[in-house]
Short mmCIF file of C-alpha atoms in Angstrom, two decimals:
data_model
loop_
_atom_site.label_atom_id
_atom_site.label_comp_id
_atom_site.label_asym_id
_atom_site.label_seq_id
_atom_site.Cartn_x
_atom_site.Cartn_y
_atom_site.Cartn_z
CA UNK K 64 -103.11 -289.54 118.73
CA UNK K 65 -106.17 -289.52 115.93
CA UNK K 66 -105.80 -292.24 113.60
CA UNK K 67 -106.97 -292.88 110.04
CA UNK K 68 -109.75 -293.96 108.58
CA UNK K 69 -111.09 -296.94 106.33
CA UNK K 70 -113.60 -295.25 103.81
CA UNK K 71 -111.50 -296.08 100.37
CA UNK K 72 -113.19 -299.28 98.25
CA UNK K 73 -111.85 -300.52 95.02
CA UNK K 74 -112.43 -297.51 92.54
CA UNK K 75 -111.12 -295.24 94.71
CA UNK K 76 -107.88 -297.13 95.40
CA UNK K 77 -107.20 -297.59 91.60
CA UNK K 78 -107.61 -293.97 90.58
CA UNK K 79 -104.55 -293.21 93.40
CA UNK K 80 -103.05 -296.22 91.65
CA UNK K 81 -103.31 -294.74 88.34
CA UNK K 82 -103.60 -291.07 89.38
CA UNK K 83 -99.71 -290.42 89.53
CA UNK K 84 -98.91 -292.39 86.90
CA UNK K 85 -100.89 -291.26 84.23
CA UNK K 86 -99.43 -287.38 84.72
CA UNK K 87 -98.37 -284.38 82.84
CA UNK K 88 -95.01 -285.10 82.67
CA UNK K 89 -96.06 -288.86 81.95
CA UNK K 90 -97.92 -287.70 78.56
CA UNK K 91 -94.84 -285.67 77.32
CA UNK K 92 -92.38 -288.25 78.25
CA UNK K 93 -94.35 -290.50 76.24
CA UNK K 94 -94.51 -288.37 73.24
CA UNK K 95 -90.94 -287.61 73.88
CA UNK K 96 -89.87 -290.89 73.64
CA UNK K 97 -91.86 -292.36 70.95
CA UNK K 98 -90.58 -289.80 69.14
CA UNK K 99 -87.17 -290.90 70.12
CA UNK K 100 -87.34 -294.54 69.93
CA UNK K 101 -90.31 -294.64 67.29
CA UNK K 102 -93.02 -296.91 67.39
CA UNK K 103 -90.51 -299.59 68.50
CA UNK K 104 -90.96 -298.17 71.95
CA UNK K 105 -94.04 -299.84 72.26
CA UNK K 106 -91.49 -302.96 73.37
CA UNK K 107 -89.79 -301.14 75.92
CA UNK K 108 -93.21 -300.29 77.48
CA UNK K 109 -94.13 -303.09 78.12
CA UNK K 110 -91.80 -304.84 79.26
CA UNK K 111 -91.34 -302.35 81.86
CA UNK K 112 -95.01 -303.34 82.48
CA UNK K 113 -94.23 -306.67 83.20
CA UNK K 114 -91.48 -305.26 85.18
CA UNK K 115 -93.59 -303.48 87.29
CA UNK K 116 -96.26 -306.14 87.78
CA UNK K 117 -93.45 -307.99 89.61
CA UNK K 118 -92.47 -305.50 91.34
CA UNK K 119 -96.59 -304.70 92.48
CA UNK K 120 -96.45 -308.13 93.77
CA UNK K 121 -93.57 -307.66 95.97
CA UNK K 122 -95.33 -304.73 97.67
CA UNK K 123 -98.21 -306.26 97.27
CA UNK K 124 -97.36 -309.17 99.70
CA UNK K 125 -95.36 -306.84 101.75
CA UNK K 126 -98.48 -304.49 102.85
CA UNK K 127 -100.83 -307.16 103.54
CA UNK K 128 -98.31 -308.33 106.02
CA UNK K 129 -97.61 -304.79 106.91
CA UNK K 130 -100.50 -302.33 106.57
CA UNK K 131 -99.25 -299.24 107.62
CA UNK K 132 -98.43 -295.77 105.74
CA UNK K 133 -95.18 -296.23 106.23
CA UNK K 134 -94.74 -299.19 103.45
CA UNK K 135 -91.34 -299.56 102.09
CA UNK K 136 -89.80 -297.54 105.20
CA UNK K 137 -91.84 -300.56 107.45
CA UNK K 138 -90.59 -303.46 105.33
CA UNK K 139 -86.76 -302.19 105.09
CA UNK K 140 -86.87 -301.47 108.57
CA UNK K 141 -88.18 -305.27 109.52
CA UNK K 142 -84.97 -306.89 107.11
CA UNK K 143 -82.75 -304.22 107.20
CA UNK K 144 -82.55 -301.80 109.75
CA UNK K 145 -83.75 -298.28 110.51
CA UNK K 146 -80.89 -296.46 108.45
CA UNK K 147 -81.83 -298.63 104.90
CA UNK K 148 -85.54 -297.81 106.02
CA UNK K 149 -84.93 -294.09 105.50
CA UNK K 150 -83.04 -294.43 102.25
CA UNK K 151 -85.09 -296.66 100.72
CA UNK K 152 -88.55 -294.47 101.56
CA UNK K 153 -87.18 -291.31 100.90
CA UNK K 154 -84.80 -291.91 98.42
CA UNK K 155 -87.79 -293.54 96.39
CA UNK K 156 -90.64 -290.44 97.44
CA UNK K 157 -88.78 -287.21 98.88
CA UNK K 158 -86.52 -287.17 95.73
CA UNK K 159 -90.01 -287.16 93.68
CA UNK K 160 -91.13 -284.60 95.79
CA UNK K 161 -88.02 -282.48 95.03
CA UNK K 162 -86.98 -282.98 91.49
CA UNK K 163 -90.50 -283.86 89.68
CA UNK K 164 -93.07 -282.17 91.75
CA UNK K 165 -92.26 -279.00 90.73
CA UNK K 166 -91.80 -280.05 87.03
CA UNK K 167 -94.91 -281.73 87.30
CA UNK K 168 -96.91 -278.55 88.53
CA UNK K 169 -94.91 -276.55 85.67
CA UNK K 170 -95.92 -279.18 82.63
CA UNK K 171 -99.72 -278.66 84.21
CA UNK K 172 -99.66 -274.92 84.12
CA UNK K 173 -98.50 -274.81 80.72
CA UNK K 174 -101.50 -276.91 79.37
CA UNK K 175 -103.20 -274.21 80.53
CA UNK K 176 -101.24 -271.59 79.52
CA UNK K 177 -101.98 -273.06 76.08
CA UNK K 178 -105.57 -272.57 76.28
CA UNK K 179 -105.59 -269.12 77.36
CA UNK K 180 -101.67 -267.75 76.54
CA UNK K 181 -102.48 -264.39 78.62
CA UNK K 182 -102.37 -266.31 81.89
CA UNK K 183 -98.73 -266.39 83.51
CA UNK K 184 -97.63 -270.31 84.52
CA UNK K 185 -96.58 -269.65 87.40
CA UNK K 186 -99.66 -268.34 89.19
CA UNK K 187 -101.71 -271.14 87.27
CA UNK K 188 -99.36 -273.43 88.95
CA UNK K 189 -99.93 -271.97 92.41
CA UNK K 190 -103.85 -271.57 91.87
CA UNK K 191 -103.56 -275.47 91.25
CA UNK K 192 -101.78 -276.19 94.19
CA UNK K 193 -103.70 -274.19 96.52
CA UNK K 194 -106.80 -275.82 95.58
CA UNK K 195 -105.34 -279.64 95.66
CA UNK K 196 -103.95 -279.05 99.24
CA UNK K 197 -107.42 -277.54 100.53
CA UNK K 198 -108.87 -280.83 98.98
CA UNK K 199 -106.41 -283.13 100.95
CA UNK K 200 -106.22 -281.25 104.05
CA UNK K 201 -110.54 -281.55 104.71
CA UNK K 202 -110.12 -285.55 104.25
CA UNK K 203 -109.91 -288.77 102.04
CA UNK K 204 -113.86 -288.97 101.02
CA UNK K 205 -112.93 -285.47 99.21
CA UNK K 206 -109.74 -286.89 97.91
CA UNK K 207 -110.92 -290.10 96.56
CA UNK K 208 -114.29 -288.74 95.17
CA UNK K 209 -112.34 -286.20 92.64
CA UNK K 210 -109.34 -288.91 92.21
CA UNK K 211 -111.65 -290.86 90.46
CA UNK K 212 -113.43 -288.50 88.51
CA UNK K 213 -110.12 -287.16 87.16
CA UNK K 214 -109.01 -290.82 86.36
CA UNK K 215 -111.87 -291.95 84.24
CA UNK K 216 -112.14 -289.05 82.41
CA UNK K 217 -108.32 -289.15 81.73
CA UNK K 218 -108.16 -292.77 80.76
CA UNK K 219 -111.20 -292.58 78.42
CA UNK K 220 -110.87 -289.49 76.79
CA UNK K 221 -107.19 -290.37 75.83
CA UNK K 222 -108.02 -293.99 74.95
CA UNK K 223 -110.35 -292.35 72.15
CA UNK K 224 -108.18 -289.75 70.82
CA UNK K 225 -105.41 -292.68 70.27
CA UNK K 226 -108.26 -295.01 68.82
CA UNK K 227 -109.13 -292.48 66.60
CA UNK K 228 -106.34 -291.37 65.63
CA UNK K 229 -104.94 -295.29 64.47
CA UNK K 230 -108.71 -295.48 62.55
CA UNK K 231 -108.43 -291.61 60.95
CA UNK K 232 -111.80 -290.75 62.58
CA UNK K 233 -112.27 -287.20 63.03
CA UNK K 234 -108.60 -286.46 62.06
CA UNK K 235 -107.73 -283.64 59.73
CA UNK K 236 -105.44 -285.40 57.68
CA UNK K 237 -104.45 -289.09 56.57
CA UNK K 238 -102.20 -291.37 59.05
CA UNK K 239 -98.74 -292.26 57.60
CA UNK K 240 -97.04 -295.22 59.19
CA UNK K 241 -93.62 -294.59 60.30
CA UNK K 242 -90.54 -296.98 60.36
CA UNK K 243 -90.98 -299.13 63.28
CA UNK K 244 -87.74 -299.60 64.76
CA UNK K 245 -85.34 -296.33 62.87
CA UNK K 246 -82.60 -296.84 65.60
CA UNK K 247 -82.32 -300.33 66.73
CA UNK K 248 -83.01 -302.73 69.04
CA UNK K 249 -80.09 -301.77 70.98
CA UNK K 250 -81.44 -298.09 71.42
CA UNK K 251 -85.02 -300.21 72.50
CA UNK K 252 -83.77 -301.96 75.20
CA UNK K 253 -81.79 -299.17 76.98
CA UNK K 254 -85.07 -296.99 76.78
CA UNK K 255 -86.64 -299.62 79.38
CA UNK K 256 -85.81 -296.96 82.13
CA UNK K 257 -88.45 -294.42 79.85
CA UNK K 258 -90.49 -297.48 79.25
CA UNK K 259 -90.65 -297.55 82.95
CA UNK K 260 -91.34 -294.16 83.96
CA UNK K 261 -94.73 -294.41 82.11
CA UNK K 262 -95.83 -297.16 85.03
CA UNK K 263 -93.62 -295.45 87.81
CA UNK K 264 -95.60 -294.78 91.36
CA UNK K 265 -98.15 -297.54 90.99
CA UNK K 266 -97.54 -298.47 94.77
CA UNK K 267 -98.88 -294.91 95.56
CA UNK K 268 -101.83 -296.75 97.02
CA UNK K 269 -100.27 -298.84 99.89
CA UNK K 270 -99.73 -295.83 101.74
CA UNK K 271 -103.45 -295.20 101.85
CA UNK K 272 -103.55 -298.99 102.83
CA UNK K 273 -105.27 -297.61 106.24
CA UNK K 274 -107.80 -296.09 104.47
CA UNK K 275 -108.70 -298.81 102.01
CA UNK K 276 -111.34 -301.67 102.54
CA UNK K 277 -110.28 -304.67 102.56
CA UNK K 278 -106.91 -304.02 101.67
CA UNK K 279 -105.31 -307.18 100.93
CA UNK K 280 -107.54 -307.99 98.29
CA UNK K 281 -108.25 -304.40 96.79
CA UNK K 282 -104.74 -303.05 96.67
CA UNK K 283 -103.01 -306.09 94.21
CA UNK K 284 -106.11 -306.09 92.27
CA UNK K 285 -106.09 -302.20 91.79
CA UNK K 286 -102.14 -302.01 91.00
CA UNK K 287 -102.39 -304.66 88.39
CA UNK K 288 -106.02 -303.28 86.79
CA UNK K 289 -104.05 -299.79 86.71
CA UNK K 290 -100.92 -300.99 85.38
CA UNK K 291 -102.71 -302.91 82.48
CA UNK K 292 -104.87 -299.84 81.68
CA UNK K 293 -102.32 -297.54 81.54
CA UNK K 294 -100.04 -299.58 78.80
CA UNK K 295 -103.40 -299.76 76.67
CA UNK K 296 -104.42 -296.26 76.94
CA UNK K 297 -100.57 -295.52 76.32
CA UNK K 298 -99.48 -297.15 73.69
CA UNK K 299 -102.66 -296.30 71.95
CA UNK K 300 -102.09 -292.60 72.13
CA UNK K 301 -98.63 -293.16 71.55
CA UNK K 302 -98.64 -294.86 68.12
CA UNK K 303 -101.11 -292.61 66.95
CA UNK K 304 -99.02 -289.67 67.79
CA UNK K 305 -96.20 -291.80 65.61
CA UNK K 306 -98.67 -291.96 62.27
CA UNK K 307 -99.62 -288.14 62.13
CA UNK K 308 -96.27 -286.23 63.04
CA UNK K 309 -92.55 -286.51 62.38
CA UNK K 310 -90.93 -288.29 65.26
CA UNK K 311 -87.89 -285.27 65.17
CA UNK K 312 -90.67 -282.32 66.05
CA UNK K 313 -92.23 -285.21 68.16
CA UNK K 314 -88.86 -285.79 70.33
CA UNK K 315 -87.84 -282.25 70.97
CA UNK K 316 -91.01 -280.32 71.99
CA UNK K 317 -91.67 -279.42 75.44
CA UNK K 318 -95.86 -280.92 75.15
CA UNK K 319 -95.40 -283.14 72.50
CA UNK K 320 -98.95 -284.95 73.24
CA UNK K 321 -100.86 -281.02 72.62
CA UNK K 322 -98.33 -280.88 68.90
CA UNK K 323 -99.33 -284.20 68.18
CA UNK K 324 -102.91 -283.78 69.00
CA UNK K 325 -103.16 -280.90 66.84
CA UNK K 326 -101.77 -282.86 63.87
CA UNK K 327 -104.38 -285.40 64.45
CA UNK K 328 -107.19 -283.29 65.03
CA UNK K 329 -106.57 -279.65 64.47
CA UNK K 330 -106.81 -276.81 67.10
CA UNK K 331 -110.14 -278.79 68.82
CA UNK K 332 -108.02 -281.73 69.33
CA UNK K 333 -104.99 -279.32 70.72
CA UNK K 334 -107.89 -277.93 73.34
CA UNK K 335 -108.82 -280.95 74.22
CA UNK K 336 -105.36 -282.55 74.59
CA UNK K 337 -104.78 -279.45 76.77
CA UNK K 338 -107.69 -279.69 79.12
CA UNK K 339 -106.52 -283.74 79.62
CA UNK K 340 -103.03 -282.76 80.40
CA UNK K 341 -104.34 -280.10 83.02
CA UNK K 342 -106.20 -282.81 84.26
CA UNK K 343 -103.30 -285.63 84.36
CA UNK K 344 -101.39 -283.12 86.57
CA UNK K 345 -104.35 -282.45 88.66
CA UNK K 346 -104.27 -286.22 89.54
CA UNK K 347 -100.44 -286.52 89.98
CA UNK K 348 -100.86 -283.43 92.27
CA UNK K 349 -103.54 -284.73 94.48
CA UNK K 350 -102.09 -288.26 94.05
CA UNK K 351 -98.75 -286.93 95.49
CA UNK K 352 -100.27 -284.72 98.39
CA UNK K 353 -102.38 -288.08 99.40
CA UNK K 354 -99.40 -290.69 99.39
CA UNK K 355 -96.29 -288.67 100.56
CA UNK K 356 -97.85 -287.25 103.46
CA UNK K 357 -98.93 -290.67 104.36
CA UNK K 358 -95.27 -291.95 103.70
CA UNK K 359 -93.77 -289.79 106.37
CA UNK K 360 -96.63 -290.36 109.13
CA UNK K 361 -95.73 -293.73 108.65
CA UNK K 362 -91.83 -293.47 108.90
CA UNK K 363 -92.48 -290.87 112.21
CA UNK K 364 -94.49 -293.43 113.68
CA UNK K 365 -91.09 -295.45 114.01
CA UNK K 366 -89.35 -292.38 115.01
CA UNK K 367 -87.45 -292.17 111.98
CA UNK K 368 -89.14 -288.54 111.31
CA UNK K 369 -89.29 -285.90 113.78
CA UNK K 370 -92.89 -286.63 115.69
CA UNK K 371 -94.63 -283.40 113.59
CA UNK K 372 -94.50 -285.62 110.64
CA UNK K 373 -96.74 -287.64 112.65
CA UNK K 374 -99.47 -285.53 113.36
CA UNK K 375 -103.44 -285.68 112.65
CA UNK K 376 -105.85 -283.12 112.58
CA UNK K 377 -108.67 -284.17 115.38
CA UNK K 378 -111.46 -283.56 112.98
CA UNK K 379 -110.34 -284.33 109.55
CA UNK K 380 -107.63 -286.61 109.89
CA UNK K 381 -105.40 -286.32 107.91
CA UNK K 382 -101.46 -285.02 108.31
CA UNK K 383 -101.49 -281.52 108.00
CA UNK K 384 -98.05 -280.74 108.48
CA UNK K 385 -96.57 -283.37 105.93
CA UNK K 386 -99.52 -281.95 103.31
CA UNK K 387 -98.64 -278.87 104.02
CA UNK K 388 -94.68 -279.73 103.40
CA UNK K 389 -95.01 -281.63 100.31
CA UNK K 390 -97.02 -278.53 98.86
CA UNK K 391 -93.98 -276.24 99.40
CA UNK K 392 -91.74 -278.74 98.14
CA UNK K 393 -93.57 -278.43 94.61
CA UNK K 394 -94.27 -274.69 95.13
CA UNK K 395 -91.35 -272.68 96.19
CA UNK K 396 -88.73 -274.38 93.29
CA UNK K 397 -91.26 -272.84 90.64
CA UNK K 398 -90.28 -269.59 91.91
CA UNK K 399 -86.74 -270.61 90.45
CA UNK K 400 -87.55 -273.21 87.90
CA UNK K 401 -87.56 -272.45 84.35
CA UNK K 402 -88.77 -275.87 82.87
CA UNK K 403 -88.03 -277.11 79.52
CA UNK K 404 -87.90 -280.42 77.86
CA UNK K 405 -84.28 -281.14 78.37
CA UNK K 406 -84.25 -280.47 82.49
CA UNK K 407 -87.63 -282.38 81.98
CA UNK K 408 -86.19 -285.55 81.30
CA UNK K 409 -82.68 -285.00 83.34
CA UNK K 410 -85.30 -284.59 86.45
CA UNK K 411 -87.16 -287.69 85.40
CA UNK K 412 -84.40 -289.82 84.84
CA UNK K 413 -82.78 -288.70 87.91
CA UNK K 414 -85.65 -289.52 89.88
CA UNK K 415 -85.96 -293.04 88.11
CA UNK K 416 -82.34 -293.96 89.57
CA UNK K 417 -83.27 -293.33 93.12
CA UNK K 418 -86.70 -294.62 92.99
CA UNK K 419 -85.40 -297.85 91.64
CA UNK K 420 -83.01 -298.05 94.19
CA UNK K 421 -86.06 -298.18 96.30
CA UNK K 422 -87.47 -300.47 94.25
CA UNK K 423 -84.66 -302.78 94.24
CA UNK K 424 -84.44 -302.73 98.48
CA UNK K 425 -88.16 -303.51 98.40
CA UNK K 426 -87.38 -307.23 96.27
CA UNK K 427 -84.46 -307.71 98.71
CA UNK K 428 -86.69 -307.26 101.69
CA UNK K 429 -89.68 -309.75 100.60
CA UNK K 430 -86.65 -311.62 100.10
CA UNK K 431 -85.23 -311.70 103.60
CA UNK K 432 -88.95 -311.65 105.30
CA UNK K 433 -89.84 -314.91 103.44
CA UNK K 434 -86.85 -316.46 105.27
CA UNK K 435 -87.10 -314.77 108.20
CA UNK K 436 -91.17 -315.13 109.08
CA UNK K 437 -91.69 -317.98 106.82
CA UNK K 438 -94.72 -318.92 109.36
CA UNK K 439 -96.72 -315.80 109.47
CA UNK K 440 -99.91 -315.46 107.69
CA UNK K 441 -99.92 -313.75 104.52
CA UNK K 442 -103.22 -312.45 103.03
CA UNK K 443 -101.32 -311.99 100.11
CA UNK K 444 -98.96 -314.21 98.32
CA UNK K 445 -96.02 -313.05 95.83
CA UNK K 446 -96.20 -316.22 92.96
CA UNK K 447 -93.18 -317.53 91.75
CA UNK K 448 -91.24 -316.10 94.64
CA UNK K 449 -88.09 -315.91 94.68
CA UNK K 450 -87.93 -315.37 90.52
CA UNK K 451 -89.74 -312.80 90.08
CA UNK K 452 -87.71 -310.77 92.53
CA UNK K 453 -84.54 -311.87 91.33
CA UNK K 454 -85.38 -310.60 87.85
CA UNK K 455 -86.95 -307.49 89.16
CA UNK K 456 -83.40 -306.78 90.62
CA UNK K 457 -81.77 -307.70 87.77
CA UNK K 458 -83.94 -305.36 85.55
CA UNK K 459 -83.71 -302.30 87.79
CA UNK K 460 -80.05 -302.38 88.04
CA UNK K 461 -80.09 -302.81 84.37
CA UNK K 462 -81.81 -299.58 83.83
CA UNK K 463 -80.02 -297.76 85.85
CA UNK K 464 -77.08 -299.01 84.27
CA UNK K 465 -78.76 -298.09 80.48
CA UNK K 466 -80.61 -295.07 81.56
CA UNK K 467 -79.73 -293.03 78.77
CA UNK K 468 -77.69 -293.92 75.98
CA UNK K 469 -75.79 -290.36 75.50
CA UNK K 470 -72.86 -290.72 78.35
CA UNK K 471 -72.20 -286.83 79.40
CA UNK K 472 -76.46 -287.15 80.06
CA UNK K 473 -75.90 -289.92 82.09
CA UNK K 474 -73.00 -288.23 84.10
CA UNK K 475 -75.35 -285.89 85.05
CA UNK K 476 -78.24 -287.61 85.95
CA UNK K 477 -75.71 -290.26 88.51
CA UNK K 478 -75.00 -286.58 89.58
CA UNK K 479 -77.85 -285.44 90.84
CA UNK K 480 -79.27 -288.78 91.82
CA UNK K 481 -76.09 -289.51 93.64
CA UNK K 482 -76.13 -285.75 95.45
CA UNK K 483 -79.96 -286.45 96.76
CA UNK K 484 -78.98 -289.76 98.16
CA UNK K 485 -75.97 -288.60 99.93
CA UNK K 486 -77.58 -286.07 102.00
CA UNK K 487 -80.32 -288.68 102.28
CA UNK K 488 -77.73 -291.16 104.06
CA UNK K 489 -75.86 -288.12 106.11
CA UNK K 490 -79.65 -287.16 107.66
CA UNK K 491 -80.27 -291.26 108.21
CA UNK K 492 -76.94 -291.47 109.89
CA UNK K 493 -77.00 -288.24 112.02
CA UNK K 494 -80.84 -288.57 113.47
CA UNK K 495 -80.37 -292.24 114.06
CA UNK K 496 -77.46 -291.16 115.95
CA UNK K 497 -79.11 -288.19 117.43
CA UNK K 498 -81.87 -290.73 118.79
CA UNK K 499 -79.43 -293.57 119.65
CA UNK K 500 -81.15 -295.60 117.67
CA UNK K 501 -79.08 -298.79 116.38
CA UNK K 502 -78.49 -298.04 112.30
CA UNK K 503 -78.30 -301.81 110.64
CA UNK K 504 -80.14 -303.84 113.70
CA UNK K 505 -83.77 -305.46 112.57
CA UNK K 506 -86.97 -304.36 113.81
CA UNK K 507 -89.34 -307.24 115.35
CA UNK K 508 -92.50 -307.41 113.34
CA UNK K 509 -93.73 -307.42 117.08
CA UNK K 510 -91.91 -303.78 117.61
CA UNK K 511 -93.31 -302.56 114.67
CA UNK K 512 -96.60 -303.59 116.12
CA UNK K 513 -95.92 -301.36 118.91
CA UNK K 514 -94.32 -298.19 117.23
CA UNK K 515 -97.30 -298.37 114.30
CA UNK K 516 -101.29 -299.06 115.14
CA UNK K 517 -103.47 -300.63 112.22
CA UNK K 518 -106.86 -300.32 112.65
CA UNK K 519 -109.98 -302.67 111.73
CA UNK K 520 -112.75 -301.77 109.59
CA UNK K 521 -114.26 -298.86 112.07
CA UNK K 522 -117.89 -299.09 112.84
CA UNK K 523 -119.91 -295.62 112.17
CA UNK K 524 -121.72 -295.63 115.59
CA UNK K 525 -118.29 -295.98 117.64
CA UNK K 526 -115.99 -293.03 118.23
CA UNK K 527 -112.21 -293.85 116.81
CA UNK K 528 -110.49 -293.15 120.26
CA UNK K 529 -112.81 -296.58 121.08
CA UNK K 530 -112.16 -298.77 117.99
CA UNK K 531 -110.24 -301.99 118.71
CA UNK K 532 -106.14 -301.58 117.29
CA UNK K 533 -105.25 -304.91 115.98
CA UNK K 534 -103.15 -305.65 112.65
#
């Protein structure tokens, strides 16, 4: 079978760090909840940062032990067991797929819907998709060329418009500070799950860990660059938004960062605040049709996915058939999907429970392959091991506990949450049977060896089908 290639440096690798977290639906949950919380927020961000640098370490170590696509499904699989190696990947990334995907296509198309209001969404959203999975299907040079691009443009364009917004350069009226904390600190620190969802996907990089130079050193550098970039550029924009709107409007509407820009900056500022959310979602988009893909080569390399999932074009190599299923899992719910900012955040927060279930399994397993292959080599060290993983448990679980303060809102997100991992389990437990495959029994690092090939920086002259497999 083709494999991948190694043609990703540093750049590249942290603009698909960054690329699906800085998103669409990223800028108007941020609005949302400053609006919400008011500038108080600002606390909750970051220590969800700090929350997720621990967590980036854990995977961190993980994939320079493991360097395959299939990240989390590889690690749970070594501690756990085939059956937790299927929740945990696509509890974390198919329930994205499902319940934001489409919500983030929606929030992109309306940026542009915006700019020119004779345009229906819903085609935008498919024109946008169309072109993102032509870009991913010819190859990763493509992919990591425009992922960039998109990226620095994003982060610096939205850095200034927050900078100048907190100095009143260019704005169109005065900045009035708002109270800092209206609600409490109690309302702060169960917002940590929206705090969170700002830095939410930063491991989106590992699975292109086969593709990246030098991986053990470029992926935790690129994770915590982008994580650290993305609270400044944040909270920037964010408190800015605070000083030149009312938090209400800023809470309730469905693109709070194109209302807010307009306060700041007029109709030019709205345009431009546009044109940066359309290209926020362009990122997430091509992020998500990079990673996911990836995610279930890796997991049908262990036979955990039916062997299509596996499959690489001969000439451009990359997974067609799990590119071409992640684009129809954001495209065909738009053609039922009427978005808003209310199913907005039920999706979000629904998606935060399972992903930090995944999260969660992830600090367990660094946990148990410490103890278990305390004498391999390890590129890459997690510091302060076992602490750090102990209180990234400790906060997840918290947030899913706190995830939203209004109780019926919560019932519903454990709803749907719950319903997606259900018939995540039911599929784990019937294929596993189907392939008499032992559920709960570890796989030998030495198995894994066998079932997954990681490949060596390839030299140009040498054709792949030649290359020496090693770790």
């Amino acid at each position: 079978m083709p494999e991948l290639k190694r043609r990703l440096g540093f750049w590249q690798a942290y603009a698909t760090a960054t690329g699906l977290v800085v998103a669409g639906s990223t800028m108007v949950s941020l609005g949302n909840s400053f609006g919400t919380i008011g500038p108080a927020f600002i606390v909750s961000a970051f220590i969800a940062m700090l929350v997720s640098i621990m967590i980036a370490m854990s995977y961190a170590e993980l994939s320079s032990i493991m360097p395959g696509s299939g990240m989390v499904g590889d690690y749970t699989a070594v501690s756990m067991g085939r059956f937790m190696a299927i929740v945990a990947l696509l509890g974390g990334y198919l329930v994205l797929t499902a319940a934001v995907g489409p919500m983030e296509t929606m929030t992109t198309s309306m940026a542009v819907h915006y700019i020119f209001p004779g345009f229906n969404p819903v085609v935008i959203a498919f024109c946008i998709l169309t072109v993102f999975l032509i870009i991913n299907l010819l190859g990763v040079e493509i992919f990591g060329s425009i992922q960039l691009s998109l990226v620095v443009i994003l982060m610096v364009m939205t850095a200034g418009m927050g900078l100048f917004g907190l100095f009143d350069l260019f704005t169109v009226n005065k900045s009035v500070p708002s109270t800092f904390n209206p609600h409490g600190w109690s309302t702060v620190f169960q917002s940590l799950a929206l705090g969170l969802w700002l830095f939410i996907g930063i491991e989106y990089v590992i699975p292109l860990g086969e593709e990246v130079k030098n991986p053990e050193k470029i992926i935790p550098k690129a994770m915590i660059f982008g994580l650290s970039t993305i609270f400044v550029v944040d909270m920037l924009f964010g408190i800015a938004l605070t000083r030149h709107i009312d938090l209400t409007k800023l809470s309730s509407a469905d693109i709070p960062q194109i209302l807010g820009a307009k306060s700041m900056y007029g109709h030019t500022g709205a345009i431009i605040m546009a044109l940066l959310t359309l290209l926020a979602g362009a990122s997430t988009i091509n992020s998500n049709l990079a990673a996911i893909p990836r995610m279930f080569y890796g997991l049908a390399r262990q036979g955990l996915l039916p062997r299509i999932f596996g499959y690489i074009h001969p000439t451009f190599r990359t997974p067609w058939f799990s590119i071409i299923l992640v684009y129809l899992m954001f495209a065909l719910p738009l053609l039922v999907l009427k978005v808003n900012v209310n199913i907005m955040t039920t999706m979000l927060m629904s998606a935060s429970v399972t992903w930090l279930i995944s999260y969660i399994i992830t600090q367990v397993d660094l946990l148990i392959i410490r103890k278990r292959y305390s004498h391999i080599k390890r590129p890459f060290k997690a510091p302060f091991t076992p602490f750090i993983q102990i209180i990234g448990i400790s906060v997840c679980l918290y947030m899913i506990l706190t995830i939203h303060p209004n109780p019926e809102t919560k019932r519903i997100v454990y709803y749907i949450s719950g319903g997606f991992m259900f018939f995540i389990c039911l599929y784990a437990f019937c294929w596993l049977k189907f392939k008499k495959m032992p559920l709960f029994k570890p796989v030998s690092l030495e198995e894994l060896k066998s079932q997954s090939v990681f490949i060596e920086q390839p030299i140009p002259q040498i054709q792949p089908d030649q290359m020496e497999k090693s770790w």
